Short mmCIF file of C-alpha atoms in Angstrom, two decimals:
data_model
loop_
_atom_site.label_atom_id
_atom_site.label_comp_id
_atom_site.label_asym_id
_atom_site.label_seq_id
_atom_site.Cartn_x
_atom_site.Cartn_y
_atom_site.Cartn_z
CA GLY K 1348 -8.89 -63.01 -13.93
CA PHE K 1349 -6.27 -62.38 -16.10
CA VAL K 1350 -7.43 -60.53 -19.06
CA PHE K 1351 -8.82 -57.28 -16.72
CA PRO K 1352 -5.65 -55.95 -15.19
CA MET K 1353 -3.67 -56.60 -18.98
CA GLN K 1354 -6.64 -54.19 -19.53
CA VAL K 1355 -6.83 -51.50 -17.21
CA PRO K 1356 -4.09 -48.79 -18.60
CA TYR K 1357 -5.61 -49.32 -21.79
CA LEU K 1358 -9.15 -48.51 -20.22
CA CYS K 1359 -7.60 -45.37 -18.15
CA SER K 1360 -6.49 -44.11 -22.06
CA LYS K 1361 -9.70 -43.71 -22.90
CA ARG K 1362 -10.90 -42.10 -20.02
CA ASP K 1363 -7.38 -39.86 -20.23
CA PRO K 1364 -5.20 -39.86 -22.79
CA GLY K 1365 -2.20 -38.28 -21.11
CA ARG K 1366 -2.38 -41.27 -18.73
CA LEU K 1367 0.18 -43.65 -20.11
CA THR K 1368 2.84 -41.09 -21.33
CA LEU K 1369 2.63 -39.76 -17.64
CA PHE K 1370 6.00 -41.72 -17.15
CA SER K 1371 7.21 -42.47 -20.23
CA ASP K 1372 9.96 -39.56 -19.29
CA ARG K 1373 10.96 -41.37 -16.26
CA THR K 1374 13.93 -44.20 -15.73
CA ILE K 1375 14.09 -46.02 -13.44
CA GLN K 1376 18.18 -45.51 -12.12
CA ALA K 1377 17.35 -48.06 -9.44
CA PRO K 1378 20.20 -51.29 -10.47
CA CYS K 1379 17.59 -54.60 -11.36
CA LEU K 1380 18.54 -57.90 -12.21
CA LEU K 1381 15.99 -59.74 -14.28
CA ILE K 1382 16.29 -63.14 -14.47
CA MET K 1383 14.07 -65.51 -16.91
CA GLY K 1384 13.76 -68.45 -19.13
CA THR K 1385 14.90 -68.15 -22.58
CA LYS K 1386 11.16 -70.95 -22.74
CA ASP K 1387 9.38 -68.91 -20.58
CA TYR K 1388 5.98 -68.48 -22.31
CA PHE K 1389 6.00 -64.76 -21.07
CA LEU K 1390 8.55 -64.11 -24.22
CA LYS K 1391 5.81 -65.42 -26.78
CA PHE K 1392 3.25 -63.10 -25.42
CA PRO K 1393 3.78 -60.23 -29.15
CA GLY K 1394 6.42 -57.90 -28.25
CA VAL K 1395 7.51 -58.79 -25.34
CA GLU K 1396 11.21 -60.87 -26.35
CA TYR K 1397 11.95 -57.83 -28.40
CA TYR K 1398 11.62 -55.46 -26.02
CA VAL K 1399 13.99 -57.44 -23.34
CA ASN K 1400 16.32 -57.79 -25.56
CA SER K 1401 15.67 -54.55 -27.06
CA GLU K 1402 18.00 -51.07 -25.76
CA MET K 1403 14.19 -49.84 -25.79
CA LEU K 1404 14.31 -52.12 -21.85
CA LYS K 1405 18.68 -50.20 -21.38
CA SER K 1406 17.44 -46.96 -22.07
CA ALA K 1407 14.07 -46.96 -19.59
CA VAL K 1408 16.02 -49.16 -16.78
CA PRO K 1409 19.95 -47.59 -17.71
CA ASN K 1410 20.64 -49.35 -14.40
CA ILE K 1411 19.40 -53.66 -15.66
CA GLU K 1412 21.48 -57.21 -15.85
CA ILE K 1413 19.73 -59.81 -17.98
CA LYS K 1414 20.87 -63.44 -17.26
CA PHE K 1415 18.98 -65.72 -19.50
CA PHE K 1416 18.93 -69.99 -18.40
CA PRO K 1417 18.84 -71.16 -21.73
CA GLU K 1418 16.39 -74.35 -20.48
CA GLY K 1419 14.22 -71.60 -18.20
CA SER K 1420 10.80 -71.67 -18.38
CA HIS K 1421 8.06 -69.49 -16.29
CA PHE K 1422 8.75 -70.43 -13.15
CA ILE K 1423 12.40 -70.70 -12.97
CA GLN K 1424 13.03 -70.01 -9.60
CA GLU K 1425 11.94 -73.28 -8.81
CA GLN K 1426 13.48 -75.05 -11.44
CA PHE K 1427 17.26 -73.94 -10.68
CA PRO K 1428 16.75 -72.96 -7.13
CA GLU K 1429 20.75 -73.18 -6.77
CA GLU K 1430 21.55 -71.12 -9.49
CA VAL K 1431 19.08 -67.95 -8.90
CA ASN K 1432 19.55 -67.79 -4.98
CA LYS K 1433 23.78 -67.55 -6.06
CA LEU K 1434 22.63 -64.43 -9.07
CA LEU K 1435 20.23 -62.44 -6.60
CA LEU K 1436 22.86 -62.74 -3.40
CA GLY K 1437 25.65 -61.90 -6.05
CA PHE K 1438 23.57 -58.88 -7.19
CA LEU K 1439 22.47 -58.04 -3.95
CA ASN K 1440 26.42 -58.21 -3.07
CA GLN K 1441 27.39 -55.78 -5.85
CA HIS K 1442 24.70 -52.86 -5.16
CA LEU K 1443 24.78 -53.11 -1.01
#
């Protein structure tokens, strides 16, 4: 069931080539927090780790804070609930 949702933008772009570029000139201005584990298997998908660590992400989301947990995997909130809650509350208090 995971493969189809990943293909939807690709399939739509064949029907309407401008569809994927529709949002390419937009940036997310809201403050964002990305919390990930360095052992997250999602980072192993081609290009994901590069994108997360590159300036491309920061140009699309200029107000992003990225926090990595060296021993964290995909379910970081379950592995380190107290630390994640502390980060979330600090982030929310900073941006209220």
